[in-house]
mmCIF file of C-alpha atoms in Angstrom:
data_model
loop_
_atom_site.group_PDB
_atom_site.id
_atom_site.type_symbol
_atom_site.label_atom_id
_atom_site.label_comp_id
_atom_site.label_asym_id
_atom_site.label_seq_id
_atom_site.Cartn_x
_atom_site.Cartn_y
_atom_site.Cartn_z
ATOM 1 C CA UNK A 1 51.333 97.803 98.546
ATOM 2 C CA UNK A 2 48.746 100.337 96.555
ATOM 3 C CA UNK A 3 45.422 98.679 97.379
ATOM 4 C CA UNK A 4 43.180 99.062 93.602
ATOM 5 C CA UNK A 5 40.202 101.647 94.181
ATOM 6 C CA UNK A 6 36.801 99.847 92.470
ATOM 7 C CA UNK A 7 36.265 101.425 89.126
ATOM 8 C CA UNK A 8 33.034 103.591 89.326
ATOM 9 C CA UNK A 9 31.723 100.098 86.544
ATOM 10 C CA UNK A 10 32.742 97.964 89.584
ATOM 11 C CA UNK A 11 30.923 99.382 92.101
ATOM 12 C CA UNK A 12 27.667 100.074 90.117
ATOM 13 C CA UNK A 13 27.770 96.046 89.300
ATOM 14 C CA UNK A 14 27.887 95.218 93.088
ATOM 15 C CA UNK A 15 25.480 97.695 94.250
ATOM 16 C CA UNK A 16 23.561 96.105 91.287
ATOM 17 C CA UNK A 17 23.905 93.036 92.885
ATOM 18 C CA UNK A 18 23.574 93.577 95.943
ATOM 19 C CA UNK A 19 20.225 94.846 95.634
ATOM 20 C CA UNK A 20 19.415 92.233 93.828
ATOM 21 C CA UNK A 21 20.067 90.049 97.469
ATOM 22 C CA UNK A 22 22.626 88.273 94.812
ATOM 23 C CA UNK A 23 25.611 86.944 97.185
ATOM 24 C CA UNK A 24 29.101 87.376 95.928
ATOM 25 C CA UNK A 25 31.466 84.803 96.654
ATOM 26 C CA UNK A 26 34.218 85.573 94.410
ATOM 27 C CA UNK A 27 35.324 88.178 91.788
ATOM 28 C CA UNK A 28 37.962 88.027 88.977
ATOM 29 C CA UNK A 29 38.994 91.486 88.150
ATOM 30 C CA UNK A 30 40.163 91.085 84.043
ATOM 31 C CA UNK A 31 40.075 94.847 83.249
ATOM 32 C CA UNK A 32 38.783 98.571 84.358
ATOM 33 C CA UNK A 33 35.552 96.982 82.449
ATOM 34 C CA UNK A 34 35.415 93.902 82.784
ATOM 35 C CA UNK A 35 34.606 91.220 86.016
ATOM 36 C CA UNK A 36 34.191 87.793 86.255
ATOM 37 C CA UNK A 37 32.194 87.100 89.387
ATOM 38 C CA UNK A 38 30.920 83.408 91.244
ATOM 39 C CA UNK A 39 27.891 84.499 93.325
ATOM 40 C CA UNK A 40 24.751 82.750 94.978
ATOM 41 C CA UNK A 41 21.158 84.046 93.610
ATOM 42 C CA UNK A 42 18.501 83.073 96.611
ATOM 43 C CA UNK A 43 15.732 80.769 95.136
ATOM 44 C CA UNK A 44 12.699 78.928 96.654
ATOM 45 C CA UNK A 45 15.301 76.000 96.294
ATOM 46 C CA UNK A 46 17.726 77.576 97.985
ATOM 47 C CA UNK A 47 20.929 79.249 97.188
ATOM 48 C CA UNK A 48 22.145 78.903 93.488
ATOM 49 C CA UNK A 49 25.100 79.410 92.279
ATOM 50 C CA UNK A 50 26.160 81.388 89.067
ATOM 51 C CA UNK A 51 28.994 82.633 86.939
ATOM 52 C CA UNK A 52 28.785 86.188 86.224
ATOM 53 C CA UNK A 53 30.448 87.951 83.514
ATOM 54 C CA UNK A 54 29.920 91.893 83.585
ATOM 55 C CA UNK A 55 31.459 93.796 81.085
ATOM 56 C CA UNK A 56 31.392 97.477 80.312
ATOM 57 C CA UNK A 57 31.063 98.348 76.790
ATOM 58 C CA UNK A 58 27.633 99.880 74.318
ATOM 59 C CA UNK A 59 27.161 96.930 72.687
ATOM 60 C CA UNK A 60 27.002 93.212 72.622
ATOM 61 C CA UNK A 61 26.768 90.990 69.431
ATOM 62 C CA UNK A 62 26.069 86.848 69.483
ATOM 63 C CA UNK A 63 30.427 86.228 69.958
ATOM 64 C CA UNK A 64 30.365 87.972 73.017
ATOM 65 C CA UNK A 65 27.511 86.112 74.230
ATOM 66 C CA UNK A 66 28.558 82.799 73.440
ATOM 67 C CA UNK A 67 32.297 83.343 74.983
ATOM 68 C CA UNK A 68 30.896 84.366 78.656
ATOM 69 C CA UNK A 69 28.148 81.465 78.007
ATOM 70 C CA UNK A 70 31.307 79.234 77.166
ATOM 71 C CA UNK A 71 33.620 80.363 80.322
ATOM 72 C CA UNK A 72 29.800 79.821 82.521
ATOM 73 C CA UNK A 73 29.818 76.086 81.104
ATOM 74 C CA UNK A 74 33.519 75.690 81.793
ATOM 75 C CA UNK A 75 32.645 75.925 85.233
ATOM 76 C CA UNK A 76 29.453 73.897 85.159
ATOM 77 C CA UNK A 77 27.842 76.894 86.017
ATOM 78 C CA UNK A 78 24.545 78.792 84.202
ATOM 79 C CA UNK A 79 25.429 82.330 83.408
ATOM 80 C CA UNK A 80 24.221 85.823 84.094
ATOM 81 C CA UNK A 81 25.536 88.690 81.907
ATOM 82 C CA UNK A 82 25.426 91.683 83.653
ATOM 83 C CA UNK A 83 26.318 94.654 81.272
ATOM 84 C CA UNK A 84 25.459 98.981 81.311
ATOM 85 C CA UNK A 85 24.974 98.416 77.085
ATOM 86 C CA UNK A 86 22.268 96.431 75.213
ATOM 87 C CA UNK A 87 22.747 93.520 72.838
ATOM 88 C CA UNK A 88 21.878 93.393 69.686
ATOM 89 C CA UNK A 89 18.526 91.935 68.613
ATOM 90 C CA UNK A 90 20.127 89.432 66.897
ATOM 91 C CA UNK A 91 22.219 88.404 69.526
ATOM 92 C CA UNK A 92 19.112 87.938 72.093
ATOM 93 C CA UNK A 93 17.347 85.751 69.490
ATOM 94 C CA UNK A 94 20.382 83.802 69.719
ATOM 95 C CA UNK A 95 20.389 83.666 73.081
ATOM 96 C CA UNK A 96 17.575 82.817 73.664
ATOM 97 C CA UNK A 97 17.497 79.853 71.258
ATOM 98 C CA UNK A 98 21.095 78.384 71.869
ATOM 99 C CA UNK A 99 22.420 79.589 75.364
ATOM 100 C CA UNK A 100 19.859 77.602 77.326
ATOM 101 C CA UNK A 101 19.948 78.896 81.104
ATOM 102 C CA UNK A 102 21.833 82.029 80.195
ATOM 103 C CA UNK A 103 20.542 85.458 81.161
ATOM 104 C CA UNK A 104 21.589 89.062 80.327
ATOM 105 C CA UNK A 105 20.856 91.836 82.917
ATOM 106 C CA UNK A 106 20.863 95.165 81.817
ATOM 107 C CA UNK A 107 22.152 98.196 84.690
ATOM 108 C CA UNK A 108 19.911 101.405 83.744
#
């Protein structure tokens, strides 16, 4: 059985993580760009959980947005969008006034 080497996108996102103290509890692999992760962000209330969609790709409009925000919400779970591109400015105002709870995290 060929074990699948992380994709250089992979391990950037956990390292990104990681140093974030962000605890990974599960990870969906859905492409060479593209993870789906469940992970536990430490708060003064205590572990909390979060869906986290990371995706690999230069730019982000509002549709992308929405359909990580949807699969988060599916879950019952707030999401974090973890992504090495921006989004457009467009796509943050939208954000930002319809994707309550959602939050995009940009790797440098």
């Amino acid at each position: 059985e060929k074990k699948e080497e992380p994709t250089d996108f992979e391990r950037i996102v956990i390292n990104f993580l990681k140093k974030k103290e962000i605890k990974i509890l599960e990870k969906k692999i859905l492409g060479k760009k593209e993870f789906n992760f469940l992970v536990q962000v430490p708060s003064t209330l205590g572990d909390l959980s979060y869906f986290v969609k990371a995706r690999h790709k230069k730019s982000f409009n509002e549709g992308d947005l929405l359909l990580a925000f949807t699969e988060g919400q599916n879950m019952k779970l707030p999401t974090i969008f973890v992504s090495s591109g921006d989004i457009t400015k467009k796509a943050n105002e939208y954000m930002t006034k319809n994707l309550k709870g959602m939050s995009f995290l940009r790797i440098r």
